[in-house]
Tab-separated table of C-alpha atoms in Angstrom:
chain	number	residue	atom	x	y	z
A	119	MET	CA	14.644	5.778	-10.425
A	120	GLU	CA	15.641	3.906	-7.820
A	121	LEU	CA	13.909	5.132	-4.509
A	122	SER	CA	16.664	3.535	-1.944
A	123	GLN	CA	19.659	6.327	-2.593
A	124	TYR	CA	16.658	8.968	-3.510
A	125	ILE	CA	14.980	8.447	-0.014
A	126	LYS	CA	18.759	8.707	1.885
A	127	ASP	CA	19.632	11.422	0.002
A	128	LYS	CA	16.738	13.371	0.994
A	129	LEU	CA	16.718	12.531	5.002
A	130	VAL	CA	20.399	13.469	5.164
A	131	SER	CA	19.880	17.191	4.703
A	132	GLU	CA	17.396	16.384	8.134
A	133	LYS	CA	14.393	17.838	6.256
A	134	ARG	CA	10.872	15.582	6.174
A	135	VAL	CA	9.811	13.886	3.456
A	136	ALA	CA	6.345	13.347	2.568
A	137	MET	CA	5.041	10.280	0.893
A	138	PRO	CA	1.243	10.119	1.242
A	139	ILE	CA	-0.652	7.001	-0.130
A	140	MET	CA	-2.933	9.285	-2.937
A	141	THR	CA	-4.552	8.894	-6.626
A	142	HIS	CA	-8.008	9.500	-6.361
A	143	PRO	CA	-7.637	13.528	-6.358
A	144	GLY	CA	-5.628	13.104	-9.668
A	145	ILE	CA	-8.408	11.099	-11.197
A	146	GLU	CA	-10.181	13.718	-10.577
A	147	LEU	CA	-8.110	16.411	-11.881
A	148	LEU	CA	-8.514	14.218	-14.980
A	149	GLY	CA	-12.666	14.661	-14.569
A	150	LYS	CA	-12.655	11.000	-14.623
A	151	ARG	CA	-14.555	8.992	-12.482
A	152	VAL	CA	-12.839	5.790	-10.281
A	153	LEU	CA	-14.488	3.111	-12.732
A	154	ASP	CA	-12.306	4.608	-15.393
A	155	ALA	CA	-9.206	4.833	-13.744
A	156	VAL	CA	-9.534	1.062	-12.314
A	157	THR	CA	-10.192	-0.670	-15.527
A	158	ASN	CA	-7.552	1.466	-18.255
A	159	GLY	CA	-4.054	1.289	-17.723
A	160	GLU	CA	-4.062	4.890	-19.208
A	161	ILE	CA	-6.336	6.746	-17.515
A	162	HIS	CA	-4.313	5.560	-14.522
A	163	TYR	CA	-0.903	6.451	-15.258
A	164	HIS	CA	-2.367	9.910	-16.385
A	165	ALA	CA	-4.217	10.507	-12.896
A	166	ILE	CA	-0.871	9.395	-11.338
A	167	ARG	CA	1.337	12.060	-13.526
A	168	ALA	CA	-1.795	14.356	-13.182
A	169	LEU	CA	-1.597	14.287	-9.240
A	170	ASN	CA	2.401	14.980	-8.834
A	171	GLU	CA	2.047	18.218	-11.444
A	172	CYS	CA	-0.706	19.578	-8.880
A	173	PHE	CA	1.332	18.666	-6.261
A	174	PRO	CA	5.115	17.497	-6.615
A	175	GLN	CA	5.812	17.633	-3.265
A	176	SER	CA	5.723	14.010	-2.534
A	177	VAL	CA	8.865	11.937	-2.700
A	178	ALA	CA	6.933	9.116	-4.610
A	179	CYS	CA	3.778	8.409	-6.346
A	180	THR	CA	1.870	5.728	-5.637
A	181	THR	CA	-0.417	3.565	-7.743
A	182	ILE	CA	-4.402	3.102	-6.333
A	183	MET	CA	-4.570	0.420	-3.429
A	184	ASP	CA	-6.961	-1.167	-5.033
A	185	LEU	CA	-7.159	-4.677	-3.383
A	186	THR	CA	-9.702	-6.375	-5.584
A	187	VAL	CA	-7.207	-6.909	-8.559
A	188	GLU	CA	-5.850	-10.436	-7.210
A	189	ALA	CA	-8.429	-11.925	-6.185
A	190	GLU	CA	-10.156	-10.460	-9.415
A	191	ALA	CA	-7.973	-13.354	-11.463
A	192	PHE	CA	-8.296	-15.859	-9.551
A	193	GLY	CA	-12.425	-15.650	-10.349
A	194	ALA	CA	-13.528	-13.779	-7.882
A	195	GLN	CA	-16.943	-11.706	-8.205
A	196	LEU	CA	-16.379	-8.047	-7.768
A	197	SER	CA	-19.004	-5.086	-6.958
A	198	MET	CA	-18.038	-2.082	-9.139
A	199	SER	CA	-19.609	1.424	-9.084
A	200	SER	CA	-18.556	4.404	-10.675
A	201	ASN	CA	-16.799	6.527	-7.793
A	202	GLU	CA	-16.045	3.642	-5.313
A	203	VAL	CA	-12.915	1.233	-4.939
A	204	PRO	CA	-13.683	-2.254	-6.198
A	205	SER	CA	-15.058	-4.382	-3.559
A	206	VAL	CA	-15.174	-8.305	-3.268
A	207	SER	CA	-18.971	-9.963	-3.001
A	208	GLY	CA	-19.624	-13.161	-1.560
A	209	HIS	CA	-16.128	-15.698	-1.714
A	210	LEU	CA	-14.643	-17.983	-4.169
A	211	LEU	CA	-14.340	-21.153	-1.862
A	212	ALA	CA	-15.775	-22.969	0.898
A	213	GLY	CA	-13.212	-25.673	1.965
A	214	TYR	CA	-9.889	-27.868	1.083
A	215	ALA	CA	-11.469	-29.360	-2.306
A	216	ASP	CA	-12.222	-25.954	-3.447
A	217	VAL	CA	-8.286	-24.724	-2.496
A	218	GLU	CA	-6.655	-27.638	-3.754
A	219	ALA	CA	-9.238	-27.315	-7.039
A	220	LEU	CA	-7.974	-24.073	-7.625
A	221	GLN	CA	-5.666	-22.666	-10.639
A	222	VAL	CA	-3.042	-19.492	-9.967
A	223	PRO	CA	-4.277	-17.528	-12.305
A	224	SER	CA	-2.054	-16.067	-15.184
A	225	LEU	CA	-0.966	-12.239	-15.724
A	226	GLU	CA	-3.348	-11.813	-17.797
A	227	SER	CA	-5.961	-12.179	-16.136
A	228	GLY	CA	-8.939	-9.781	-14.902
A	229	ARG	CA	-7.486	-6.408	-15.324
A	230	VAL	CA	-4.202	-7.352	-14.151
A	231	PRO	CA	-2.540	-6.222	-17.653
A	232	GLN	CA	-4.253	-2.663	-16.631
A	233	TYR	CA	-2.404	-2.097	-13.746
A	234	LEU	CA	1.036	-3.368	-15.345
A	235	GLN	CA	0.153	-0.990	-17.877
A	236	ALA	CA	-0.591	1.825	-15.821
A	237	ASP	CA	2.587	0.776	-14.189
A	238	ARG	CA	5.170	1.108	-17.128
A	239	LEU	CA	3.630	3.995	-18.539
A	240	ALA	CA	4.313	6.058	-15.287
A	241	ALA	CA	8.025	4.729	-14.497
A	242	LYS	CA	8.360	5.789	-18.295
A	243	GLY	CA	6.528	9.014	-17.841
A	244	ILE	CA	7.324	10.517	-14.485
A	245	ASP	CA	10.504	11.658	-13.342
A	246	LYS	CA	9.948	10.590	-9.746
A	247	PRO	CA	10.335	7.428	-8.090
A	248	VAL	CA	6.875	5.258	-9.061
A	249	LEU	CA	5.557	2.410	-6.153
A	250	ALA	CA	2.800	0.291	-7.600
A	251	GLY	CA	0.562	-1.483	-5.280
A	252	CYS	CA	-0.477	-5.255	-4.756
A	253	ILE	CA	-2.097	-6.718	-2.005
A	254	GLY	CA	-0.539	-9.517	0.766
A	255	PRO	CA	-1.016	-13.212	0.923
A	256	TYR	CA	-2.862	-13.524	3.738
A	257	SER	CA	-5.414	-10.971	2.659
A	258	LEU	CA	-5.951	-11.842	-0.678
A	259	ALA	CA	-7.251	-15.141	1.080
A	260	GLY	CA	-9.343	-13.667	3.266
A	261	ARG	CA	-11.166	-11.795	0.191
A	262	LEU	CA	-11.149	-15.015	-1.493
A	263	TYR	CA	-12.266	-17.683	0.737
A	264	ASP	CA	-14.213	-14.777	3.123
A	265	MET	CA	-12.475	-13.194	6.409
A	266	THR	CA	-14.071	-14.423	9.245
A	267	GLU	CA	-13.879	-18.200	7.676
A	268	ILE	CA	-9.981	-18.221	6.896
A	269	MET	CA	-9.283	-16.600	10.322
A	270	MET	CA	-11.512	-19.527	11.674
A	271	ALA	CA	-9.113	-22.173	8.844
A	272	ILE	CA	-5.936	-21.384	10.702
A	273	TYR	CA	-7.048	-23.421	13.767
A	274	THR	CA	-9.384	-25.576	12.301
A	275	GLU	CA	-8.074	-26.523	9.093
A	276	PRO	CA	-4.572	-25.037	9.008
A	277	GLU	CA	-3.882	-27.622	5.915
A	278	THR	CA	-6.770	-25.959	4.274
A	279	ALA	CA	-5.102	-22.349	5.307
A	280	ARG	CA	-1.439	-22.950	4.717
A	281	LEU	CA	-2.237	-24.430	0.971
A	282	LEU	CA	-4.557	-21.672	0.081
A	283	LEU	CA	-1.681	-19.333	1.034
A	284	GLU	CA	0.917	-21.045	-0.877
A	285	LYS	CA	-1.323	-20.177	-3.683
A	286	CYS	CA	-1.629	-16.813	-3.434
A	287	THR	CA	2.056	-16.186	-2.694
A	288	GLU	CA	2.797	-18.165	-5.823
A	289	PHE	CA	0.559	-15.152	-8.030
A	290	ILE	CA	1.837	-12.525	-5.806
A	291	LEU	CA	5.339	-13.208	-6.455
A	292	ARG	CA	5.167	-13.756	-10.282
A	293	TYR	CA	2.837	-10.143	-10.454
A	294	CYS	CA	5.979	-8.424	-8.167
A	295	LEU	CA	8.707	-9.842	-10.743
A	296	ALA	CA	6.266	-8.394	-13.348
A	297	ILE	CA	5.699	-4.940	-12.000
A	298	LYS	CA	9.818	-5.227	-11.470
A	299	GLU	CA	9.947	-5.702	-15.045
A	300	THR	CA	7.726	-2.389	-15.448
A	301	GLY	CA	10.606	-0.323	-14.418
A	302	VAL	CA	9.067	1.260	-11.507
A	303	ALA	CA	10.808	1.824	-8.382
A	304	GLY	CA	9.158	-0.453	-6.036
A	305	VAL	CA	5.799	-1.901	-4.721
A	306	ILE	CA	3.456	-1.168	-1.795
A	307	MET	CA	2.439	-4.343	-0.504
A	308	ALA	CA	-0.754	-4.231	1.128
A	309	GLU	CA	-1.868	-6.538	3.748
A	310	PRO	CA	-4.429	-5.105	6.191
A	311	ALA	CA	-6.263	-8.269	7.358
A	312	ALA	CA	-2.843	-9.645	9.040
A	313	GLY	CA	-3.459	-6.873	11.615
A	314	LEU	CA	-6.445	-9.303	12.868
A	315	LEU	CA	-4.137	-12.261	13.840
A	316	SER	CA	-2.062	-12.040	17.120
A	317	ASN	CA	1.860	-11.709	16.273
A	318	GLU	CA	2.919	-14.876	16.438
A	319	ASP	CA	-0.586	-16.067	13.825
A	320	CYS	CA	0.704	-12.922	11.771
A	321	LEU	CA	4.259	-14.751	11.694
A	322	GLN	CA	2.850	-18.038	10.670
A	323	TYR	CA	0.098	-17.033	7.866
A	324	SER	CA	1.240	-13.861	6.688
A	325	SER	CA	4.845	-12.547	7.615
A	326	VAL	CA	6.471	-15.931	6.392
A	327	TYR	CA	4.580	-15.610	2.693
A	328	VAL	CA	5.763	-12.278	2.843
A	329	LYS	CA	9.465	-12.149	3.595
A	330	ARG	CA	9.085	-15.319	-0.008
A	331	ILE	CA	8.077	-12.637	-1.982
A	332	ILE	CA	10.664	-9.818	-0.715
A	333	ASP	CA	13.627	-12.245	-0.631
A	334	ALA	CA	13.055	-12.777	-4.384
A	335	VAL	CA	12.475	-9.072	-5.656
A	336	GLN	CA	13.654	-6.767	-3.354
A	337	ASP	CA	17.419	-5.561	-4.179
A	338	ASP	CA	18.931	-2.145	-4.642
A	339	SER	CA	16.771	-0.824	-7.688
A	340	PHE	CA	13.378	-2.886	-5.727
A	341	THR	CA	12.104	-1.418	-2.755
A	342	VAL	CA	9.023	-3.178	-0.986
A	343	ILE	CA	6.827	-1.274	1.931
A	344	LEU	CA	5.197	-3.231	3.676
A	345	HIS	CA	1.446	-1.618	4.437
A	346	ASN	CA	-0.355	-2.842	7.542
A	347	CYS	CA	-3.435	-0.832	8.441
A	348	GLY	CA	-4.776	-3.424	10.740
A	349	ASN	CA	-1.564	-3.485	13.194
A	350	THR	CA	-2.511	-1.214	16.195
A	351	GLY	CA	1.265	-1.575	17.331
A	352	HIS	CA	0.760	-5.874	17.671
A	353	CYS	CA	2.098	-7.305	15.437
A	354	THR	CA	4.878	-4.628	15.209
A	355	PRO	CA	7.692	-7.724	15.723
A	356	ALA	CA	5.814	-9.702	13.241
A	357	MET	CA	5.800	-7.373	10.221
A	358	LEU	CA	9.720	-6.596	10.549
A	359	ALA	CA	9.881	-10.528	10.432
A	360	THR	CA	9.759	-9.724	6.621
A	361	GLY	CA	12.908	-7.677	5.900
A	362	ALA	CA	11.186	-4.989	4.131
A	363	GLN	CA	13.005	-1.900	3.391
A	364	GLY	CA	9.994	-0.016	4.394
A	365	TYR	CA	6.760	-0.372	6.848
A	366	HIS	CA	3.600	1.815	6.441
A	367	PHE	CA	1.647	2.114	9.780
A	368	GLY	CA	-2.298	2.909	9.483
A	369	ASN	CA	-3.801	5.762	11.510
A	370	LYS	CA	-5.122	3.257	14.498
A	371	ALA	CA	-1.165	2.646	15.408
A	372	ASP	CA	0.778	4.976	17.423
A	373	MET	CA	3.712	6.388	15.105
A	374	LEU	CA	6.122	7.141	17.848
A	375	ALA	CA	5.382	3.767	19.328
A	376	ALA	CA	6.456	1.946	16.467
A	377	LEU	CA	9.630	4.119	15.356
A	378	ARG	CA	11.227	2.989	18.885
A	379	GLU	CA	10.559	-0.690	17.509
A	380	CYS	CA	11.239	-0.423	14.160
A	381	PRO	CA	15.892	-0.598	13.405
A	382	SER	CA	16.834	3.059	12.234
A	383	ASP	CA	17.828	2.278	8.635
A	384	VAL	CA	14.215	1.322	7.352
A	385	TRP	CA	12.070	3.665	6.805
A	386	VAL	CA	8.702	3.860	8.683
A	387	MET	CA	5.913	5.945	7.063
A	388	GLY	CA	2.175	7.165	8.102
A	389	ASN	CA	-0.505	7.835	9.825
A	390	LEU	CA	-2.841	10.470	9.368
A	391	ASP	CA	-6.361	9.262	9.174
A	392	PRO	CA	-7.702	9.438	5.635
A	393	VAL	CA	-10.625	9.700	5.975
A	394	GLY	CA	-10.997	11.946	9.025
A	395	VAL	CA	-8.346	14.380	8.460
A	396	PHE	CA	-8.041	14.654	5.085
A	397	ARG	CA	-11.568	14.050	3.807
A	398	MET	CA	-13.478	15.271	6.833
A	399	LEU	CA	-11.473	18.247	8.437
A	400	THR	CA	-10.583	21.743	6.943
A	401	PRO	CA	-7.431	23.114	5.473
A	402	GLU	CA	-6.541	24.678	8.747
A	403	GLU	CA	-6.879	21.627	11.298
A	404	VAL	CA	-5.034	19.098	8.266
A	405	PHE	CA	-2.176	21.591	8.577
A	406	ALA	CA	-2.280	21.312	12.141
A	407	GLN	CA	-2.878	17.684	12.334
A	408	THR	CA	0.339	17.168	9.973
A	409	GLU	CA	2.370	19.711	12.089
A	410	GLU	CA	1.599	17.848	15.474
A	411	LEU	CA	2.888	14.550	13.516
A	412	LEU	CA	6.324	15.491	12.564
A	413	SER	CA	7.004	17.647	15.677
A	414	ARG	CA	6.306	14.209	18.008
A	415	THR	CA	8.460	12.189	15.561
A	416	ALA	CA	11.624	14.910	15.238
A	417	GLY	CA	13.831	13.026	16.933
A	418	TYR	CA	14.021	9.775	14.018
A	419	ALA	CA	15.436	10.351	10.862
A	420	ASN	CA	13.891	7.797	9.071
A	421	PHE	CA	10.236	8.638	9.296
A	422	ILE	CA	8.546	9.664	6.292
A	423	VAL	CA	4.644	11.926	6.542
A	424	SER	CA	2.170	10.143	5.255
A	425	THR	CA	-1.020	8.919	5.117
A	426	GLY	CA	-2.823	6.146	7.230
A	427	CYS	CA	-3.665	4.211	4.079
A	428	ASP	CA	-5.006	5.208	0.475
A	429	THR	CA	-7.112	8.133	0.567
A	430	PRO	CA	-10.179	8.037	-0.310
A	431	PRO	CA	-12.445	10.012	-3.268
A	432	GLU	CA	-13.350	13.710	-2.859
A	433	VAL	CA	-10.571	14.585	-0.772
A	434	PRO	CA	-10.627	18.569	-0.480
A	435	PHE	CA	-7.400	19.960	-2.354
A	436	ASP	CA	-7.006	22.923	-0.128
A	437	ASN	CA	-6.841	19.876	2.307
A	438	ILE	CA	-3.808	17.772	0.460
A	439	GLN	CA	-2.333	21.595	0.052
A	440	ALA	CA	-2.181	22.427	3.732
A	441	PHE	CA	-0.398	18.856	4.105
A	442	TYR	CA	2.577	20.192	1.912
A	443	LEU	CA	2.216	23.721	3.724
A	444	ALA	CA	2.594	22.122	7.318
A	445	VAL	CA	5.427	20.126	5.898
A	446	GLU	CA	7.526	22.690	3.874
A	447	LYS	CA	6.886	25.427	7.707
A	448	TYR	CA	8.299	22.301	9.414
A	449	ASN	CA	11.369	21.822	7.187
A	450	LYS	CA	12.211	25.900	7.259
A	451	GLY	CA	12.187	25.833	10.912
A	452	SER	CA	14.546	22.427	11.564
């Protein structure tokens, strides 16, 4: 289902729409573990579907924001436990020679086929736009080279950083083309590590590569939403230079400042804290926080209320309901 026209139709009524990045509660609805969903595309799909059936108010469904899938495909070692999102252990590369020898993997590597299966099943089985997920080039490079080392390399070994970014971009582009073929409405590209850079460095070492991918895959039927929860506001211009249809901000960003910087013809999404609000607060407090964010952003028709990042496991279901009830109340009064 095409997301672009779908959201335009929703926003034209001047009602607020919600699109939290949220999958883990669906896993819990199935009585499954995180490990089950991140290793099995069918379970992953059923988790997305179960959550949508429980909370149908979201304007779109999202897959798990797993920032290890692409790194694993390249050969990175992962730490995986029953009920936590996987993480990369150590680093795969240590210098130009390693980067030069690095092979861009096929889409049959690691868990990529399972994620594509989840995308395909969700696109077919859910009567609502579905957004898949992928990592951004700079964030992938950091997982392969080590985050501290890649930040140093852009100054001390820029040729190493650029070669690695070329290979990361090639793989992510192939992956996004495969995601597009599954029939989903778009992809949320998570590039949080780019938020550690200055705006100028973000332009050079993230945005130019992200733009290359977006130019190749984004069209009227497929949307790219760029997520950068590391951006505190300092690199919003670099994000906008990518040409994405939507921009997703983390809870450290000033949402009003972001809205003022972004054009009115792109979607701006965020930014309730997925842990500090959704997981830790009471339903009454979640309701109040959501209501306050909606009120502050009332002057921006392109704002879509969301979480600041993927919600973690064990978010209370009453808190999710409180979030949607706040949106419903706001729309009744608008």
